GROMACS .gro file of C-alpha atoms in nm:
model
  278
    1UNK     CA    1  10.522   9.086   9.700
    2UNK     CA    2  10.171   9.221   9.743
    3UNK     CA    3  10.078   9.560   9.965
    4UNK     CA    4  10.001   9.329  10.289
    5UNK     CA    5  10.346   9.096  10.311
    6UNK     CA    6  10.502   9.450  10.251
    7UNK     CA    7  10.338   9.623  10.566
    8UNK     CA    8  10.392   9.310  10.797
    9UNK     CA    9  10.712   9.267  10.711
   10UNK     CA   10  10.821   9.619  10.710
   11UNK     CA   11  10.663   9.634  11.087
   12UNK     CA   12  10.750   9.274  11.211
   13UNK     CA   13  10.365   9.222  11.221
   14UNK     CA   14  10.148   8.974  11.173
   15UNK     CA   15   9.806   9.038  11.294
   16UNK     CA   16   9.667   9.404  11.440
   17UNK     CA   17   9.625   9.502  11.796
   18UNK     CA   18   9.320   9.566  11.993
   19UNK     CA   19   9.298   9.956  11.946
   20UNK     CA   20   9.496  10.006  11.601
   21UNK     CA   21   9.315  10.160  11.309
   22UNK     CA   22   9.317   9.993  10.983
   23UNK     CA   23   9.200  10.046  10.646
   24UNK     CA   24   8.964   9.808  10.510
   25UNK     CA   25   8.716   9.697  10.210
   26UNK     CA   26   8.371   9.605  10.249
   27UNK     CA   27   8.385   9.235  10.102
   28UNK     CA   28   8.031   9.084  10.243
   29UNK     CA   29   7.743   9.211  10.411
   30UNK     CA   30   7.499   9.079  10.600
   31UNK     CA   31   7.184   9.138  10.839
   32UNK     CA   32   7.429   9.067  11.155
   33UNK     CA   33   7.686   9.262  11.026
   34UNK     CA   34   7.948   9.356  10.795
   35UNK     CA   35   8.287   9.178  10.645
   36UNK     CA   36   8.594   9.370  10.565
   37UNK     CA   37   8.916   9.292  10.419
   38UNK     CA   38   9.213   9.435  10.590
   39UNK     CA   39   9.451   9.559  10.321
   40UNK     CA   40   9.756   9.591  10.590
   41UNK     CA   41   9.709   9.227  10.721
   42UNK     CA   42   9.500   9.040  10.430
   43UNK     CA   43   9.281   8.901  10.686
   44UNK     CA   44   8.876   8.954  10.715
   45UNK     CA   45   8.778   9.131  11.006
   46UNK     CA   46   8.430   9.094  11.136
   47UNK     CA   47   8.212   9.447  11.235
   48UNK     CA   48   7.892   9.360  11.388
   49UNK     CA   49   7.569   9.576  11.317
   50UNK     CA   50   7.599   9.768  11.640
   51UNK     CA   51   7.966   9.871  11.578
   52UNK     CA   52   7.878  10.035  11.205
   53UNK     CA   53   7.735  10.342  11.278
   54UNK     CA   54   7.620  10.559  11.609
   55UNK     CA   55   7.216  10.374  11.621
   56UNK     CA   56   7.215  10.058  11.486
   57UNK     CA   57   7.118  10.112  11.133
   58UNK     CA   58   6.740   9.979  10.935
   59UNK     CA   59   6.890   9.884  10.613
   60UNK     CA   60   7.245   9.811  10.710
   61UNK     CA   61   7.344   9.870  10.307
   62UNK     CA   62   7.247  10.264  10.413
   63UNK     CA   63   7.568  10.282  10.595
   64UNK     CA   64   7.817  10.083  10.391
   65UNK     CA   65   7.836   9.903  10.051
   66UNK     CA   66   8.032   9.615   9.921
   67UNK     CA   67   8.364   9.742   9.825
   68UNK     CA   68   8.355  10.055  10.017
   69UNK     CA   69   8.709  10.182  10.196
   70UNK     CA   70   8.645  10.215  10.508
   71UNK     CA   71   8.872  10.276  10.817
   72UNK     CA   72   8.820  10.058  11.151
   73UNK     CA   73   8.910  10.038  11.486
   74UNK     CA   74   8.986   9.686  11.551
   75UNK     CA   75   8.824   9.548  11.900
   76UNK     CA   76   8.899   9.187  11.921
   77UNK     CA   77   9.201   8.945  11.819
   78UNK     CA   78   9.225   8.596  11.858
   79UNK     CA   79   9.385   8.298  11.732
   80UNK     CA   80   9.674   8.502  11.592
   81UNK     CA   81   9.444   8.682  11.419
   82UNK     CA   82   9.239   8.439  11.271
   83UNK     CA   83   8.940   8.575  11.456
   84UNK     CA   84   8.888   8.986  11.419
   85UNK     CA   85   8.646   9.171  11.541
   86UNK     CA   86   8.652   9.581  11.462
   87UNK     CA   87   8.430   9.863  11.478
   88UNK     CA   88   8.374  10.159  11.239
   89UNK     CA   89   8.134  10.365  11.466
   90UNK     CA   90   8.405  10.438  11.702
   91UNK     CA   91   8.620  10.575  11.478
   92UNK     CA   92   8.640  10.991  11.528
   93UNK     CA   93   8.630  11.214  11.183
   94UNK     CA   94   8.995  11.351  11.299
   95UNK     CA   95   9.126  10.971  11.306
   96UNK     CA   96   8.949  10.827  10.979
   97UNK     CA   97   9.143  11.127  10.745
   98UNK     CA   98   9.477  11.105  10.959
   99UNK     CA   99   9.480  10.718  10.909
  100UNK     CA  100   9.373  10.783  10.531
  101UNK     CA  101   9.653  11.043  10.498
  102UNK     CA  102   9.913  10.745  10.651
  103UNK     CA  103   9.757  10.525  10.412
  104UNK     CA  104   9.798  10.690  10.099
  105UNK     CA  105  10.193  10.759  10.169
  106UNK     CA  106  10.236  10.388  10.300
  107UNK     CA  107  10.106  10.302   9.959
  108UNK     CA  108  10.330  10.534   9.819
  109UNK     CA  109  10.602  10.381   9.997
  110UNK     CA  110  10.547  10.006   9.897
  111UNK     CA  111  10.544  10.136   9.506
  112UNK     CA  112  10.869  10.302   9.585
  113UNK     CA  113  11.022   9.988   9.720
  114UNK     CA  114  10.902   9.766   9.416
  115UNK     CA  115  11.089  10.000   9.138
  116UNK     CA  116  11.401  10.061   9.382
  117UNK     CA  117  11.392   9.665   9.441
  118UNK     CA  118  11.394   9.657   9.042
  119UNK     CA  119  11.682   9.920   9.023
  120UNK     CA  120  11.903   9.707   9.262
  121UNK     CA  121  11.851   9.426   9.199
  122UNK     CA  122  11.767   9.309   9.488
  123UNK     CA  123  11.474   9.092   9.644
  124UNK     CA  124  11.225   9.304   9.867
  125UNK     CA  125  11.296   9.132  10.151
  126UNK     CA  126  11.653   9.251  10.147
  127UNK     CA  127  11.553   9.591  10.074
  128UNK     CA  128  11.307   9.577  10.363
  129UNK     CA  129  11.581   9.457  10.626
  130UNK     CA  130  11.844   9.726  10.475
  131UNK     CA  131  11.660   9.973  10.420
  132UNK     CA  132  11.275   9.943  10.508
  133UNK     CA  133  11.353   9.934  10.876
  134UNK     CA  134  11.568  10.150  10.925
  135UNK     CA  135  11.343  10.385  10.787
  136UNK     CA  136  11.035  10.289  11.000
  137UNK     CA  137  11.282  10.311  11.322
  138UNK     CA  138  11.425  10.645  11.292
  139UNK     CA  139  11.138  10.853  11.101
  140UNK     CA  140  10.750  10.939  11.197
  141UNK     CA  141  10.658  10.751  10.898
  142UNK     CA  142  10.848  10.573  10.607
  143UNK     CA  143  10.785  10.816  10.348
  144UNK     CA  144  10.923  11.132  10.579
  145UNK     CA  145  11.203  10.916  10.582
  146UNK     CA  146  11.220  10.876  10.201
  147UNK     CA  147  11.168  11.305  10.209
  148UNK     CA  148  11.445  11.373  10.436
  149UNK     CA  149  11.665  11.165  10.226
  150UNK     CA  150  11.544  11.403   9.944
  151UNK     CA  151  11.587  11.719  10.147
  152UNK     CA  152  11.913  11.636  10.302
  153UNK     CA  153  12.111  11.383  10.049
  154UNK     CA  154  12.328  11.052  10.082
  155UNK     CA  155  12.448  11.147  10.449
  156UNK     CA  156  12.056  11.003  10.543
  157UNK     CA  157  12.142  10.702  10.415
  158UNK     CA  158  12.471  10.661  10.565
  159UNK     CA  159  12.327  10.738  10.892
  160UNK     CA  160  12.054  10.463  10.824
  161UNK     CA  161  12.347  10.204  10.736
  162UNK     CA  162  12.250  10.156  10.427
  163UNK     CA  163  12.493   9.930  10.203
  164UNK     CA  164  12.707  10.218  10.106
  165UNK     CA  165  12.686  10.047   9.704
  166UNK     CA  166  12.324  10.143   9.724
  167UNK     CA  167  12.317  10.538   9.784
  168UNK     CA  168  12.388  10.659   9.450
  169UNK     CA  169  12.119  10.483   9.262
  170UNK     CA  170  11.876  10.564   9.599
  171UNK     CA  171  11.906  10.926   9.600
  172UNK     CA  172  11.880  10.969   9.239
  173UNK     CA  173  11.588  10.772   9.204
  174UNK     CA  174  11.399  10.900   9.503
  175UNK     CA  175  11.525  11.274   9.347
  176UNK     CA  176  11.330  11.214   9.054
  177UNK     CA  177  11.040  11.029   9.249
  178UNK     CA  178  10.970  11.272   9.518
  179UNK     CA  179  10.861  11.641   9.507
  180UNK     CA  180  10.960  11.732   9.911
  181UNK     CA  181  10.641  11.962  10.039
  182UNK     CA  182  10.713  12.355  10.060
  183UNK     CA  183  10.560  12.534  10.286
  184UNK     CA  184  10.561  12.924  10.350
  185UNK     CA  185  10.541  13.188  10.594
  186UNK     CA  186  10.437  13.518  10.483
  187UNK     CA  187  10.496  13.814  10.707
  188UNK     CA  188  10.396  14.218  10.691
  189UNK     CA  189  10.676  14.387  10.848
  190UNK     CA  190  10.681  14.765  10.873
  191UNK     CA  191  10.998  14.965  11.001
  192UNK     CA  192  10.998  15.311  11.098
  193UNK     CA  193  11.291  15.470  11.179
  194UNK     CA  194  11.457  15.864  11.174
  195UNK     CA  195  11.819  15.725  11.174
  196UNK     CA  196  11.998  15.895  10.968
  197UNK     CA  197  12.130  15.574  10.796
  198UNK     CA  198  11.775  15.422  10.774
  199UNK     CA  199  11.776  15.317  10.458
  200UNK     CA  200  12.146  15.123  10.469
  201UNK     CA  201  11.991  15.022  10.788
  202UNK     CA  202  11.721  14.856  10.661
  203UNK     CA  203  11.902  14.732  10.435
  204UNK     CA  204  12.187  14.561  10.621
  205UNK     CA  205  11.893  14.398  10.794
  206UNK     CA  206  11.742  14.238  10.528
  207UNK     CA  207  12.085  14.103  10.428
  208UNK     CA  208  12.191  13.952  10.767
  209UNK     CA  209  11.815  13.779  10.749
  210UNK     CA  210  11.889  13.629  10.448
  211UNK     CA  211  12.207  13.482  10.547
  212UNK     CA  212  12.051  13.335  10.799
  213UNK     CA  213  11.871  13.079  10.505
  214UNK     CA  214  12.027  13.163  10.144
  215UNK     CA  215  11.746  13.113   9.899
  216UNK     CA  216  11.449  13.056  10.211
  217UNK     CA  217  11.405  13.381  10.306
  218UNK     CA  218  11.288  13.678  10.085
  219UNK     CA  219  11.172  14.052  10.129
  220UNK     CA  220  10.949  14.273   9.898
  221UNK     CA  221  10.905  14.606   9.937
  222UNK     CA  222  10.529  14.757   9.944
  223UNK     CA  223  10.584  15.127  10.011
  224UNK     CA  224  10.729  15.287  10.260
  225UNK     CA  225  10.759  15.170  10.576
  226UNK     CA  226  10.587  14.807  10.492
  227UNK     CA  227  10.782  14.486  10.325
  228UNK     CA  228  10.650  14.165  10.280
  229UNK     CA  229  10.866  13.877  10.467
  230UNK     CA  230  10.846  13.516  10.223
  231UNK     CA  231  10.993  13.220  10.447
  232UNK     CA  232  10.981  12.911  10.246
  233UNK     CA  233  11.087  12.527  10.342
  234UNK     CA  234  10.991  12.184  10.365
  235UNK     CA  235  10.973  12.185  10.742
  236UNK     CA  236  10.730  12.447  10.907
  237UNK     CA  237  10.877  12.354  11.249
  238UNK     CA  238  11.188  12.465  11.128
  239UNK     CA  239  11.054  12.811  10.904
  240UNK     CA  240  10.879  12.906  11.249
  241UNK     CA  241  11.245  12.859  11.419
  242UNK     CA  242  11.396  13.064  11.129
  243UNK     CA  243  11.142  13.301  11.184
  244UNK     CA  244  11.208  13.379  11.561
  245UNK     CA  245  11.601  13.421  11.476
  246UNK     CA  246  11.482  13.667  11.195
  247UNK     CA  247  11.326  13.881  11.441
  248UNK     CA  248  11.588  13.899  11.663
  249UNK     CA  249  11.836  13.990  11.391
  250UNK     CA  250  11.601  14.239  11.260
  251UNK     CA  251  11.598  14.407  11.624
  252UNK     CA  252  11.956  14.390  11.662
  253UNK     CA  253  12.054  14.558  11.345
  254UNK     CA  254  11.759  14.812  11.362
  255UNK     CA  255  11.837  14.905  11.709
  256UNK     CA  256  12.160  14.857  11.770
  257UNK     CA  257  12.344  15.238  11.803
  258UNK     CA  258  12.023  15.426  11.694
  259UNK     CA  259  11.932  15.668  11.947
  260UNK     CA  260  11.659  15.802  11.710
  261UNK     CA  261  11.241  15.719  11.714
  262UNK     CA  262  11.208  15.353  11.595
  263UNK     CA  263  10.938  15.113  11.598
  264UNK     CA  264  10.891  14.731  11.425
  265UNK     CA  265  10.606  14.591  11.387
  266UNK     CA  266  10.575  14.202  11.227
  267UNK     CA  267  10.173  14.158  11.168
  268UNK     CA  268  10.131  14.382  11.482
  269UNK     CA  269  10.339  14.274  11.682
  270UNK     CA  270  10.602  14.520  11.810
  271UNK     CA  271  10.935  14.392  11.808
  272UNK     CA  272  11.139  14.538  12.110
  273UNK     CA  273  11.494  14.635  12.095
  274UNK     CA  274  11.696  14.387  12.278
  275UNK     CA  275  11.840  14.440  12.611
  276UNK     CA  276  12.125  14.600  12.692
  277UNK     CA  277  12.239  14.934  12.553
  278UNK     CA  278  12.146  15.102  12.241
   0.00000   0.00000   0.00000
C-alpha cells in the first residue's frame, strides 16, 4: 500500500478540502504556473503564478524547482478532485513547519503500520479499520496515539478496542520502535527558615514532593538555602500540573506549625503559606 491509499484510507478521504494544507512536490513548471504532486492524495494540484509567492515572480524557477517539497494551501476542488487548484503564497511561516512537523510523524506512522501489518499478519486495511482509526479518533494525531500507548501500556489498546490477540505483539513492537519525548522543568528553589527542625523540615518536604511522581521529580542541593527542582515527563501539560501540586506541598510542610521567620522562593516567586493557621 503506498503513503497516499494509507492517508485516505486512514481519514475516509478521498480528495482535500478548500482550506486544508498539504504537502506537495514540484513535478512541472511552467510560465503560467506550477504543478505539484500531492503526496496525501496522489493527485496533481495546479498553483498558478500569482499564488507562488507574495509579487508575482520574473523567473518563476527563482521561487520553486522541480522536485522541491513544498507545502500548499489548496483553493479549489472539483470533479472529486480531479481538478485542484492551491496556493503556496498564502501559506504563513508558522503553518508551513507545523504541517511539516505533522508530516514527518504521519510518515512515521504509515512505516509503523507496514512492519506491524508484517508482524500480524494481517492486511493493512484490517489494521487500518482496527486499529488506524481508532487512533485518528481519540488522539491529536496518530503517532501521539502510538506514544501514549508507549507511555501508558496495553490498557490504550484495550480502550481503543483493539482485537485483544493483537496487544502483546503491539506494545512490544511499538516499545522498541518509539523513544516517548522527555521534557523537563528545572526550578531554583531557596528555603529559609529558623525552625528549629529546619533541616528534617526540609527534608520531609522534598520527600512528600517526590511521592507525588516516584522517579519524575528530583532535588539537588546548591548551598545553603538554594536546591535545584528537576521535573521530568513526556507530557509538559502534565509536569506544569505536577509542578503547581509541588508547591503547595512544599508550603504545607514548610509552614505548617512553624511559628519561626520563613520565606520560599521558586525562581522569585514567593510561595505563601497556605491559609488557615500555622
Amino acid at each position: 500500500m503506498e503513503f497516499h491509499e494509507f492517508y485516505m484510507r486512514l481519514y475516509g478521504k478521498s480528495a482535500p478540502r478548500v482550506g486544508e494544507l498539504c504537502v506537495g512536490v514540484v513535478t512541472e513548471i511552467r510560465d503560467v504556473g506550477v504543478y505539484a504532486n500531492l503526496v496525501e492524495y496522489g493527485k496533481i494540484a495546479y498553483i498558478p503564478i500569482r499564488e507562488v509567492a507574495a509579487s508575482i515572480p520574473r523567473h518563476i524557477r527563482d521561487v520553486v524547482r522541480e522536485g522541491q517539497q513544498v507545502v500548499c494551501k489548496i483553493q479549489r476542488v472539483k470533479m472529486g478532485g480531479e481538478i485542484i487548484n492551491a496556493s503556496l503564497r498564502r501559506v504563513t511561516d508558522p503553518e508551513r513547519q507545523r504541517k511539516i512537523a505533522e508530516f514527518k510523524k504521519l510518515r512515521r506512522v504509515y512505516e509503523i503500520f507496514k512492519r506491524l501489518s508484517e508482524k500480524l499478519k494481517v492486511s493493512m486495511d484490517e489494521l487500518i479499520e482496527k486499529f488506524g482509526k481508532p487512533l485518528v479518533e481519540r488522539s491529536p494525531h496518530p503517532y501521539d496515539g502510538l506514544e501514549a500507548v508507549v507511555r501508558h501500556g496495553k490498557d490504550v489498546l484495550k480502550e481503543l478496542d483493539v482485537p485483544p490477540e493483537w496487544h502483546d505483539a503491539i506494545y512490544e513492537f511499538l516499545k522498541s520502535s518509539i523513544k516517548v519525548t522527555e521534557y523537563e522543568i528545572k526550578k531554583e528553589v531557596k528555603i529559609w527558615t529558623l525552625a528549629p527542625d529546619a533541616i528534617v523540615r526540609i527534608k520531609r518536604a522534598f520527600a512528600e514532593t517526590e511521592k507525588l511522581a516516584p522517579g519524575r521529580v528530583r532535588w539537588h542541593y546548591v548551598s545553603a538555602p538554594r536546591y535545584e527542582l528537576h521535573l521530568r515527563g513526556p507530557d509538559i501539560e502534565e509536569l506544569r500540573n505536577l509542578f503547581e501540586r509541588i508547591k503547595e506541598t512544599l508550603a504545607r510542610v514548610i509552614y505548617e506549625g512553624n511559628k519561626m521567620p520563613t520565606r520560599i522562593e521558586i525562581d522569585g516567586e514567593v510561595i505563601r503559606p497556605p491559609r488557615g493557621p500555622r
